[in-house]
Amino acid sequence: MDVLEAIKTRRSIRKYQDREVPEELIDKILDAAMCGPSAVDERPWHFIVVRNREMLEKIPEVHPYGAMVKDAPVAIIVCCDSSLEKIPGFWVQDCSIASQNILLAAHSLGLGAVWTGVYPLEDRVEGIRRLFSIPEHVIPFSVIPLGYPAENPGTRDLFDPDRIHLEKW
């Protein structure tokens, strides 16, 4: 699948088959996550790969929109190590790009995934931090459950020419 096709056909998948995701696919997805650009090449990201069923089932207890995680075979938690920050605040863009690359890579490999935001909501940050013993200088940014899709929501055309301004507003 080429990159434009992946971008245009990727959809949020919240239902998964009861089927394990091979480690080599997770490695490819994490490799793609780390290929994203970052401000002054700080690459502040860390990733927690969660396969433990008990832990996956606990995520919805601390994330009100994380119900689908309990049914996923794996989730990736994208985090920022604030000790790696060179330019304060740019880690949000860096971890957003890493999260998007995870979504696109998963889709291109035949998997489904959905971004569930953690940061900047403090209750979610603290809940995920506590659940996964994340140190204080590391900020959980997103939880991305993924697996083989058990739904096909179809594609949609999101192009809106009214949102494009040439030369000035």
Coordinates of N, CA, C and O in Angstrom, one line a residue:
M1 N 0.9 -1.2 0.0 CA 0.0 0.0 0.0 C 0.9 1.2 0.0 O 1.8 1.3 0.8
D2 N 0.7 2.2 -0.9 CA 1.5 3.4 -0.9 C 1.0 4.3 0.2 O -0.1 4.2 0.7
V3 N 1.8 5.3 0.4 CA 1.5 6.2 1.6 C 0.2 7.0 1.4 O -0.6 7.2 2.3
L4 N -0.1 7.5 0.2 CA -1.3 8.3 0.0 C -2.5 7.4 0.1 O -3.6 7.8 0.7
E5 N -2.5 6.1 -0.3 CA -3.6 5.2 -0.1 C -3.8 4.9 1.3 O -4.9 4.9 1.8
A6 N -2.7 4.7 2.1 CA -2.8 4.5 3.5 C -3.4 5.7 4.2 O -4.3 5.5 5.1
I7 N -3.0 6.9 3.9 CA -3.6 8.1 4.5 C -5.1 8.2 4.2 O -5.9 8.5 5.1
K8 N -5.5 8.0 3.0 CA -6.9 8.2 2.5 C -7.8 7.0 3.0 O -9.0 7.3 3.1
T9 N -7.3 5.9 3.2 CA -8.1 4.7 3.6 C -8.1 4.3 5.0 O -8.9 3.5 5.5
R10 N -7.2 4.9 5.8 CA -7.1 4.6 7.2 C -8.3 5.0 7.9 O -8.8 6.1 7.7
R11 N -8.9 4.2 8.8 CA -10.0 4.6 9.6 C -9.8 4.1 11.1 O -9.0 3.2 11.3
S12 N -10.4 4.7 12.0 CA -10.3 4.3 13.4 C -11.0 2.9 13.5 O -12.2 2.8 13.2
I13 N -10.3 1.9 14.0 CA -10.9 0.6 14.2 C -10.9 0.3 15.7 O -9.9 0.4 16.4
R14 N -12.1 0.0 16.2 CA -12.4 -0.2 17.6 C -12.8 -1.7 17.9 O -13.1 -2.0 19.1
K15 N -12.9 -2.5 16.9 CA -13.3 -3.9 17.1 C -12.2 -4.8 16.4 O -11.8 -4.5 15.3
Y16 N -11.8 -5.8 17.2 CA -10.6 -6.6 16.7 C -11.0 -8.1 16.8 O -11.7 -8.5 17.6
Q17 N -10.3 -8.8 15.9 CA -10.4 -10.3 15.9 C -9.7 -10.8 17.1 O -8.7 -10.2 17.5
D18 N -10.1 -12.0 17.5 CA -9.4 -12.7 18.6 C -8.2 -13.4 18.0 O -8.2 -14.6 17.8
R19 N -7.2 -12.6 17.7 CA -6.0 -13.2 17.0 C -4.8 -12.3 17.4 O -4.8 -11.1 17.4
E20 N -3.7 -13.0 17.7 CA -2.5 -12.3 18.2 C -1.8 -11.6 17.0 O -1.9 -12.0 15.9
V21 N -1.2 -10.5 17.3 CA -0.4 -9.7 16.3 C 1.1 -10.2 16.5 O 1.6 -10.1 17.6
P22 N 1.7 -10.7 15.4 CA 3.1 -11.2 15.5 C 4.0 -10.1 15.9 O 3.9 -8.9 15.6
E23 N 5.0 -10.4 16.7 CA 6.0 -9.5 17.2 C 6.7 -8.7 16.1 O 7.0 -7.6 16.2
E24 N 6.9 -9.4 14.9 CA 7.6 -8.7 13.8 C 6.8 -7.6 13.2 O 7.3 -6.6 12.8
L25 N 5.4 -7.7 13.3 CA 4.6 -6.6 12.9 C 4.7 -5.4 13.9 O 4.7 -4.2 13.5
I26 N 4.7 -5.7 15.2 CA 4.9 -4.7 16.2 C 6.2 -4.0 16.0 O 6.3 -2.7 16.1
D27 N 7.3 -4.7 15.7 CA 8.6 -4.1 15.5 C 8.5 -3.2 14.3 O 9.1 -2.1 14.3
K28 N 7.9 -3.6 13.2 CA 7.8 -2.7 12.0 C 7.0 -1.4 12.4 O 7.3 -0.3 11.9
I29 N 5.9 -1.6 13.1 CA 5.1 -0.4 13.5 C 5.9 0.5 14.4 O 5.9 1.8 14.2
L30 N 6.7 0.0 15.3 CA 7.5 0.9 16.2 C 8.7 1.5 15.4 O 9.0 2.7 15.7
D31 N 9.2 0.8 14.5 CA 10.2 1.4 13.6 C 9.6 2.6 12.8 O 10.3 3.6 12.8
A32 N 8.4 2.4 12.3 CA 7.8 3.5 11.6 C 7.5 4.7 12.6 O 7.7 5.9 12.2
A33 N 7.1 4.4 13.8 CA 6.9 5.4 14.8 C 8.1 6.3 15.0 O 8.0 7.5 15.1
M34 N 9.3 5.6 15.1 CA 10.5 6.3 15.3 C 11.1 7.0 14.1 O 12.1 7.7 14.2
C35 N 10.5 6.8 12.9 CA 11.0 7.4 11.7 C 10.4 8.8 11.5 O 10.8 9.5 10.6
G36 N 9.5 9.2 12.4 CA 8.9 10.5 12.2 C 9.9 11.6 12.5 O 10.8 11.5 13.3
P37 N 9.6 12.8 11.9 CA 10.5 13.9 12.3 C 10.2 14.4 13.7 O 9.1 14.2 14.2
S38 N 11.2 15.1 14.3 CA 11.0 15.7 15.6 C 11.8 17.0 15.7 O 12.8 17.1 15.0
A39 N 11.3 17.9 16.5 CA 11.9 19.2 16.7 C 13.4 19.0 17.1 O 13.7 18.2 18.1
V40 N 14.3 19.6 16.4 CA 15.7 19.6 16.6 C 16.2 18.1 16.9 O 17.2 17.9 17.6
D41 N 15.5 17.2 16.3 CA 15.9 15.8 16.3 C 16.0 15.3 17.8 O 16.8 14.4 18.1
E42 N 15.1 15.8 18.7 CA 15.2 15.4 20.1 C 14.6 14.0 20.3 O 14.9 13.3 21.3
R43 N 13.7 13.5 19.4 CA 13.1 12.2 19.5 C 12.8 11.8 21.0 O 13.4 10.9 21.6
P44 N 11.8 12.5 21.6 CA 11.6 12.3 23.0 C 10.7 11.1 23.4 O 10.4 10.9 24.5
W45 N 10.3 10.3 22.4 CA 9.4 9.3 22.6 C 9.9 8.0 23.2 O 11.1 7.7 23.1
H46 N 9.1 7.4 23.9 CA 9.2 6.0 24.4 C 7.9 5.3 24.2 O 6.9 5.9 24.1
F47 N 7.9 4.0 24.1 CA 6.7 3.2 23.8 C 6.6 2.0 24.7 O 7.6 1.3 25.0
I48 N 5.4 1.9 25.3 CA 5.1 0.7 26.1 C 4.2 -0.2 25.3 O 3.1 0.2 24.9
V49 N 4.7 -1.4 25.0 CA 3.9 -2.4 24.3 C 3.2 -3.3 25.3 O 3.8 -3.9 26.2
V50 N 1.8 -3.3 25.3 CA 1.1 -4.0 26.3 C 0.3 -5.1 25.6 O -0.5 -4.9 24.7
R51 N 0.6 -6.4 26.0 CA -0.1 -7.6 25.5 C -0.8 -8.3 26.7 O -1.7 -9.1 26.4
N52 N -0.4 -8.0 27.9 CA -1.0 -8.6 29.1 C -2.5 -8.3 29.2 O -2.9 -7.2 29.3
R53 N -3.3 -9.4 29.1 CA -4.7 -9.2 29.0 C -5.3 -8.5 30.3 O -6.1 -7.6 30.2
E54 N -4.7 -8.8 31.4 CA -5.2 -8.1 32.7 C -4.9 -6.6 32.6 O -5.8 -5.8 33.0
M55 N -3.8 -6.2 32.1 CA -3.4 -4.8 32.0 C -4.3 -4.1 30.9 O -4.7 -3.0 31.1
L56 N -4.5 -4.8 29.8 CA -5.4 -4.2 28.7 C -6.8 -4.0 29.3 O -7.4 -2.9 29.0
E57 N -7.3 -4.9 30.1 CA -8.6 -4.7 30.7 C -8.7 -3.6 31.7 O -9.8 -3.1 32.0
K58 N -7.6 -3.2 32.3 CA -7.6 -2.1 33.3 C -7.6 -0.7 32.7 O -7.9 0.2 33.3
I59 N -7.1 -0.6 31.4 CA -7.0 0.7 30.8 C -8.3 1.4 30.8 O -8.4 2.6 31.2
P60 N -9.5 0.8 30.5 CA -10.7 1.5 30.5 C -11.1 2.1 31.9 O -11.9 3.0 32.0
E61 N -10.5 1.5 32.9 CA -10.8 2.0 34.3 C -10.2 3.4 34.5 O -10.7 4.1 35.4
V62 N -9.2 3.8 33.7 CA -8.5 5.1 33.9 C -8.7 6.0 32.7 O -8.3 7.1 32.7
H63 N -9.3 5.4 31.6 CA -9.5 6.2 30.4 C -11.0 6.0 30.0 O -11.4 4.9 29.5
P64 N -11.8 7.0 30.1 CA -13.2 6.9 29.8 C -13.6 6.5 28.4 O -14.7 6.1 28.1
Y65 N -12.7 6.7 27.4 CA -12.9 6.4 26.0 C -12.1 5.2 25.6 O -11.9 5.0 24.4
G66 N -11.6 4.4 26.5 CA -10.7 3.3 26.2 C -11.4 1.9 26.2 O -10.7 0.9 26.4
A67 N -12.7 1.9 26.1 CA -13.4 0.6 26.2 C -12.9 -0.5 25.3 O -12.8 -1.6 25.6
M68 N -12.5 0.0 24.0 CA -12.1 -1.0 23.0 C -10.7 -1.6 23.3 O -10.4 -2.7 22.8
V69 N -10.0 -1.0 24.2 CA -8.6 -1.6 24.5 C -8.7 -3.0 25.1 O -7.9 -3.8 24.9
K70 N -9.7 -3.2 25.9 CA -9.9 -4.5 26.6 C -10.1 -5.6 25.6 O -9.8 -6.8 26.0
D71 N -10.5 -5.3 24.4 CA -10.7 -6.4 23.4 C -9.6 -6.5 22.4 O -9.6 -7.3 21.5
A72 N -8.6 -5.6 22.5 CA -7.5 -5.6 21.5 C -6.4 -6.6 22.0 O -6.2 -6.8 23.2
P73 N -5.7 -7.2 21.0 CA -4.7 -8.1 21.4 C -3.4 -7.4 21.9 O -2.6 -8.0 22.6
V74 N -3.3 -6.1 21.6 CA -2.1 -5.4 21.9 C -2.4 -3.9 21.9 O -3.3 -3.4 21.2
A75 N -1.7 -3.1 22.8 CA -1.8 -1.7 22.7 C -0.4 -1.1 22.8 O 0.5 -1.7 23.5
I76 N -0.2 0.0 22.2 CA 1.0 0.8 22.3 C 0.7 2.1 23.0 O -0.1 2.8 22.6
I77 N 1.4 2.3 24.1 CA 1.3 3.6 24.8 C 2.5 4.5 24.4 O 3.7 4.1 24.5
V78 N 2.2 5.6 23.8 CA 3.2 6.6 23.3 C 3.5 7.5 24.5 O 2.5 8.1 25.0
C79 N 4.7 7.7 24.8 CA 5.1 8.5 26.0 C 6.2 9.5 25.6 O 6.9 9.3 24.6
C80 N 6.3 10.6 26.3 CA 7.4 11.6 26.1 C 8.3 11.5 27.4 O 7.8 11.6 28.5
D81 N 9.6 11.4 27.1 CA 10.6 11.5 28.2 C 11.0 13.0 28.2 O 11.7 13.5 27.4
S82 N 10.4 13.7 29.2 CA 10.7 15.2 29.3 C 12.1 15.5 29.5 O 12.6 16.6 29.2
S83 N 12.9 14.6 30.0 CA 14.4 14.8 30.2 C 15.1 14.9 28.9 O 16.2 15.4 28.8
L84 N 14.5 14.5 27.8 CA 15.1 14.6 26.4 C 14.7 15.9 25.7 O 15.2 16.1 24.6
E85 N 13.8 16.7 26.3 CA 13.3 17.9 25.6 C 14.5 18.9 25.4 O 15.2 19.2 26.4
K86 N 14.6 19.4 24.2 CA 15.6 20.5 23.9 C 14.8 21.8 23.8 O 15.3 22.8 24.1
I87 N 13.6 21.7 23.2 CA 12.8 22.9 23.0 C 11.5 22.6 23.7 O 10.7 21.8 23.3
P88 N 11.2 23.3 24.8 CA 10.0 23.0 25.6 C 8.7 23.0 24.8 O 8.5 24.0 24.0
G89 N 7.9 22.0 25.0 CA 6.6 22.0 24.4 C 6.5 21.3 23.0 O 5.4 20.9 22.6
F90 N 7.6 21.2 22.3 CA 7.5 20.6 21.0 C 7.3 19.1 21.0 O 7.0 18.5 20.0
W91 N 7.5 18.5 22.2 CA 7.3 17.0 22.3 C 5.9 16.6 21.9 O 5.7 15.5 21.4
V92 N 4.9 17.5 22.0 CA 3.5 17.2 21.7 C 3.4 16.9 20.2 O 2.8 15.9 19.8
Q93 N 4.1 17.7 19.4 CA 4.1 17.5 17.9 C 4.8 16.2 17.6 O 4.4 15.4 16.8
D94 N 6.0 16.0 18.3 CA 6.8 14.8 18.0 C 6.0 13.5 18.3 O 6.0 12.6 17.5
C95 N 5.3 13.5 19.5 CA 4.6 12.3 19.8 C 3.3 12.2 19.0 O 2.8 11.0 18.8
S96 N 2.8 13.3 18.5 CA 1.6 13.2 17.6 C 2.0 12.5 16.3 O 1.3 11.7 15.8
I97 N 3.2 12.9 15.8 CA 3.7 12.3 14.5 C 4.0 10.9 14.7 O 3.6 10.0 13.9
A98 N 4.6 10.5 15.9 CA 4.8 9.1 16.1 C 3.5 8.3 16.2 O 3.4 7.2 15.7
S99 N 2.5 8.9 16.9 CA 1.2 8.2 17.0 C 0.6 8.0 15.6 O 0.0 7.0 15.3
Q100 N 0.6 9.1 14.8 CA 0.1 9.0 13.4 C 0.8 7.9 12.6 O 0.2 7.1 11.8
N101 N 2.2 7.9 12.7 CA 2.9 6.8 12.0 C 2.5 5.4 12.5 O 2.5 4.5 11.6
I102 N 2.2 5.3 13.7 CA 1.8 4.0 14.2 C 0.4 3.6 13.5 O 0.3 2.5 13.1
L103 N -0.5 4.5 13.5 CA -1.8 4.3 12.8 C -1.6 3.9 11.4 O -2.2 3.0 10.9
L104 N -0.8 4.7 10.7 CA -0.6 4.4 9.2 C 0.1 3.1 9.0 O -0.2 2.4 8.1
A105 N 1.2 2.8 9.8 CA 1.9 1.6 9.6 C 1.0 0.4 9.9 O 1.0 -0.6 9.2
A106 N 0.2 0.5 11.0 CA -0.7 -0.6 11.3 C -1.6 -0.9 10.1 O -1.8 -2.0 9.7
H107 N -2.2 0.2 9.6 CA -3.2 0.1 8.5 C -2.5 -0.6 7.3 O -3.0 -1.5 6.6
S108 N -1.3 -0.1 7.0 CA -0.6 -0.6 5.8 C -0.2 -2.1 5.9 O 0.0 -2.8 4.9
L109 N -0.2 -2.6 7.2 CA 0.2 -4.0 7.4 C -1.1 -4.9 7.6 O -1.0 -6.0 8.1
G110 N -2.2 -4.3 7.4 CA -3.5 -5.1 7.5 C -4.1 -5.1 8.9 O -5.0 -5.9 9.1
L111 N -3.6 -4.2 9.7 CA -4.1 -4.1 11.1 C -5.0 -2.9 11.2 O -5.0 -2.0 10.4
G112 N -5.8 -2.9 12.3 CA -6.6 -1.8 12.6 C -6.2 -1.2 13.9 O -5.7 -1.9 14.8
A113 N -6.4 0.1 14.1 CA -5.9 0.8 15.3 C -6.8 2.1 15.5 O -7.4 2.5 14.6
V114 N -6.7 2.6 16.7 CA -7.4 3.8 17.0 C -6.6 4.6 18.0 O -6.0 4.0 18.9
W115 N -6.5 5.9 17.8 CA -5.8 6.8 18.7 C -6.7 7.2 19.9 O -7.8 7.7 19.7
T116 N -6.3 6.9 21.1 CA -7.1 7.4 22.3 C -6.2 8.3 23.0 O -5.1 7.9 23.5
G117 N -6.6 9.6 23.1 CA -5.8 10.6 23.7 C -5.7 10.5 25.2 O -6.6 10.2 25.9
V118 N -4.5 10.7 25.7 CA -4.2 10.7 27.1 C -3.9 12.2 27.6 O -4.6 12.8 28.3
Y119 N -2.8 12.7 27.1 CA -2.3 14.0 27.3 C -3.2 15.0 26.5 O -3.5 14.6 25.4
P120 N -3.7 16.1 27.0 CA -3.3 16.8 28.2 C -4.2 16.7 29.4 O -4.1 17.5 30.3
L121 N -5.1 15.7 29.4 CA -6.0 15.5 30.5 C -5.3 14.9 31.7 O -4.9 13.7 31.6
E122 N -5.2 15.6 32.8 CA -4.4 15.2 33.9 C -4.9 13.9 34.5 O -4.1 13.1 35.0
D123 N -6.2 13.7 34.6 CA -6.7 12.4 35.2 C -6.3 11.2 34.4 O -5.9 10.2 34.9
R124 N -6.3 11.4 33.1 CA -5.8 10.3 32.2 C -4.3 10.1 32.3 O -3.9 8.9 32.4
V125 N -3.6 11.2 32.3 CA -2.1 11.1 32.4 C -1.8 10.3 33.7 O -1.0 9.4 33.7
E126 N -2.4 10.8 34.8 CA -2.1 10.1 36.1 C -2.5 8.7 36.2 O -1.9 7.8 36.8
G127 N -3.7 8.4 35.6 CA -4.2 7.1 35.7 C -3.3 6.1 34.9 O -3.0 5.0 35.4
I128 N -2.9 6.5 33.7 CA -2.0 5.6 32.9 C -0.7 5.5 33.5 O -0.1 4.5 33.6
R129 N -0.2 6.7 34.1 CA 1.1 6.7 34.7 C 1.1 5.7 35.9 O 2.0 4.9 36.1
R130 N 0.1 5.7 36.7 CA 0.0 4.9 37.9 C -0.1 3.4 37.5 O 0.5 2.5 38.0
L131 N -1.0 3.1 36.5 CA -1.2 1.8 36.0 C 0.0 1.1 35.5 O 0.2 -0.1 35.7
F132 N 0.9 1.8 34.8 CA 2.0 1.3 34.2 C 3.4 1.7 34.8 O 4.4 1.5 34.2
S133 N 3.3 2.2 36.0 CA 4.5 2.6 36.8 C 5.4 3.5 36.0 O 6.7 3.3 36.0
I134 N 4.9 4.5 35.3 CA 5.6 5.4 34.5 C 6.2 6.5 35.4 O 5.5 7.1 36.2
P135 N 7.5 6.7 35.3 CA 8.2 7.7 36.1 C 7.6 9.1 35.9 O 7.1 9.4 34.8
E136 N 7.8 10.0 36.9 CA 7.3 11.3 36.8 C 7.8 12.2 35.6 O 7.0 13.0 35.1
H137 N 9.0 12.0 35.2 CA 9.5 12.8 34.1 C 9.1 12.2 32.7 O 9.4 12.8 31.7
V138 N 8.3 11.2 32.7 CA 7.7 10.6 31.5 C 6.2 10.9 31.4 O 5.5 10.6 32.4
I139 N 5.8 11.4 30.3 CA 4.4 11.8 30.2 C 3.7 10.8 29.2 O 4.0 10.8 28.0
P140 N 2.7 10.1 29.6 CA 1.9 9.3 28.7 C 1.1 10.2 27.8 O 0.4 11.0 28.3
F141 N 1.2 10.0 26.5 CA 0.6 10.9 25.5 C -0.7 10.3 24.8 O -1.7 10.9 24.7
S142 N -0.5 9.0 24.4 CA -1.7 8.3 23.8 C -1.6 6.8 24.0 O -0.5 6.3 24.3
V143 N -2.8 6.2 23.9 CA -2.9 4.8 24.0 C -3.5 4.3 22.6 O -4.5 4.8 22.2
I144 N -2.8 3.4 21.9 CA -3.2 3.0 20.6 C -3.4 1.5 20.6 O -2.5 0.7 20.5
P145 N -4.7 1.1 20.8 CA -5.0 -0.4 20.7 C -4.9 -0.8 19.3 O -5.3 0.0 18.4
L146 N -4.5 -2.0 19.0 CA -4.4 -2.4 17.6 C -4.6 -3.9 17.5 O -4.3 -4.7 18.5
G147 N -5.0 -4.4 16.3 CA -5.2 -5.8 16.1 C -5.8 -6.0 14.7 O -5.9 -5.0 13.9
Y148 N -6.0 -7.2 14.4 CA -6.7 -7.5 13.1 C -8.1 -7.0 13.1 O -8.8 -7.3 14.1
P149 N -8.6 -6.2 12.2 CA -9.9 -5.6 12.3 C -11.0 -6.6 12.2 O -11.0 -7.5 11.5
A150 N -12.0 -6.3 13.1 CA -13.3 -7.1 13.0 C -14.4 -6.2 12.6 O -15.6 -6.5 12.8
E151 N -14.1 -5.1 12.0 CA -15.0 -4.2 11.4 C -14.4 -3.5 10.2 O -13.2 -3.4 10.1
N152 N -15.3 -3.0 9.3 CA -14.8 -2.3 8.1 C -15.7 -1.1 7.9 O -16.7 -1.2 7.2
P153 N -15.3 0.0 8.5 CA -16.2 1.2 8.4 C -16.2 1.9 7.0 O -16.9 2.8 6.8
G154 N -15.4 1.4 6.1 CA -15.4 2.0 4.8 C -14.5 3.3 4.8 O -14.1 3.7 5.8
T155 N -14.4 3.8 3.6 CA -13.6 5.0 3.5 C -14.5 6.2 3.4 O -15.7 6.1 3.1
R156 N -13.9 7.4 3.6 CA -14.7 8.6 3.4 C -13.8 9.7 2.8 O -12.6 9.6 3.0
D157 N -14.4 10.6 2.1 CA -13.7 11.7 1.4 C -13.8 12.9 2.4 O -14.8 13.4 2.6
L158 N -12.7 13.2 3.0 CA -12.6 14.3 4.0 C -12.1 15.6 3.4 O -12.0 16.6 4.1
F159 N -11.8 15.6 2.1 CA -11.3 16.8 1.5 C -12.4 17.9 1.5 O -13.5 17.7 1.0
D160 N -12.0 19.1 2.0 CA -12.9 20.2 2.1 C -12.2 21.5 1.5 O -11.5 22.1 2.2
P161 N -12.5 21.8 0.3 CA -11.9 23.0 -0.3 C -12.2 24.3 0.4 O -11.4 25.3 0.3
D162 N -13.2 24.3 1.2 CA -13.5 25.6 1.9 C -12.5 25.8 3.0 O -12.5 26.9 3.6
R163 N -11.7 24.8 3.4 CA -10.7 25.0 4.4 C -9.4 25.5 3.9 O -8.4 25.6 4.6
I164 N -9.3 25.7 2.6 CA -8.1 26.1 1.9 C -8.1 27.6 1.6 O -9.1 28.1 1.0
H165 N -7.1 28.3 2.0 CA -7.0 29.7 1.7 C -5.7 30.0 1.0 O -4.6 29.5 1.4
L166 N -5.8 30.6 -0.1 CA -4.6 30.9 -1.0 C -4.0 32.3 -0.7 O -4.7 33.3 -0.8
E167 N -2.8 32.3 -0.3 CA -2.0 33.5 -0.1 C -2.4 34.3 1.2 O -1.6 34.9 1.8
K168 N -3.7 34.3 1.5 CA -4.1 35.0 2.8 C -5.4 34.4 3.2 O -6.1 33.7 2.4
W169 N -5.9 34.7 4.4 CA -7.2 34.2 4.9 C -8.4 34.6 4.0 O -8.6 35.6 3.6

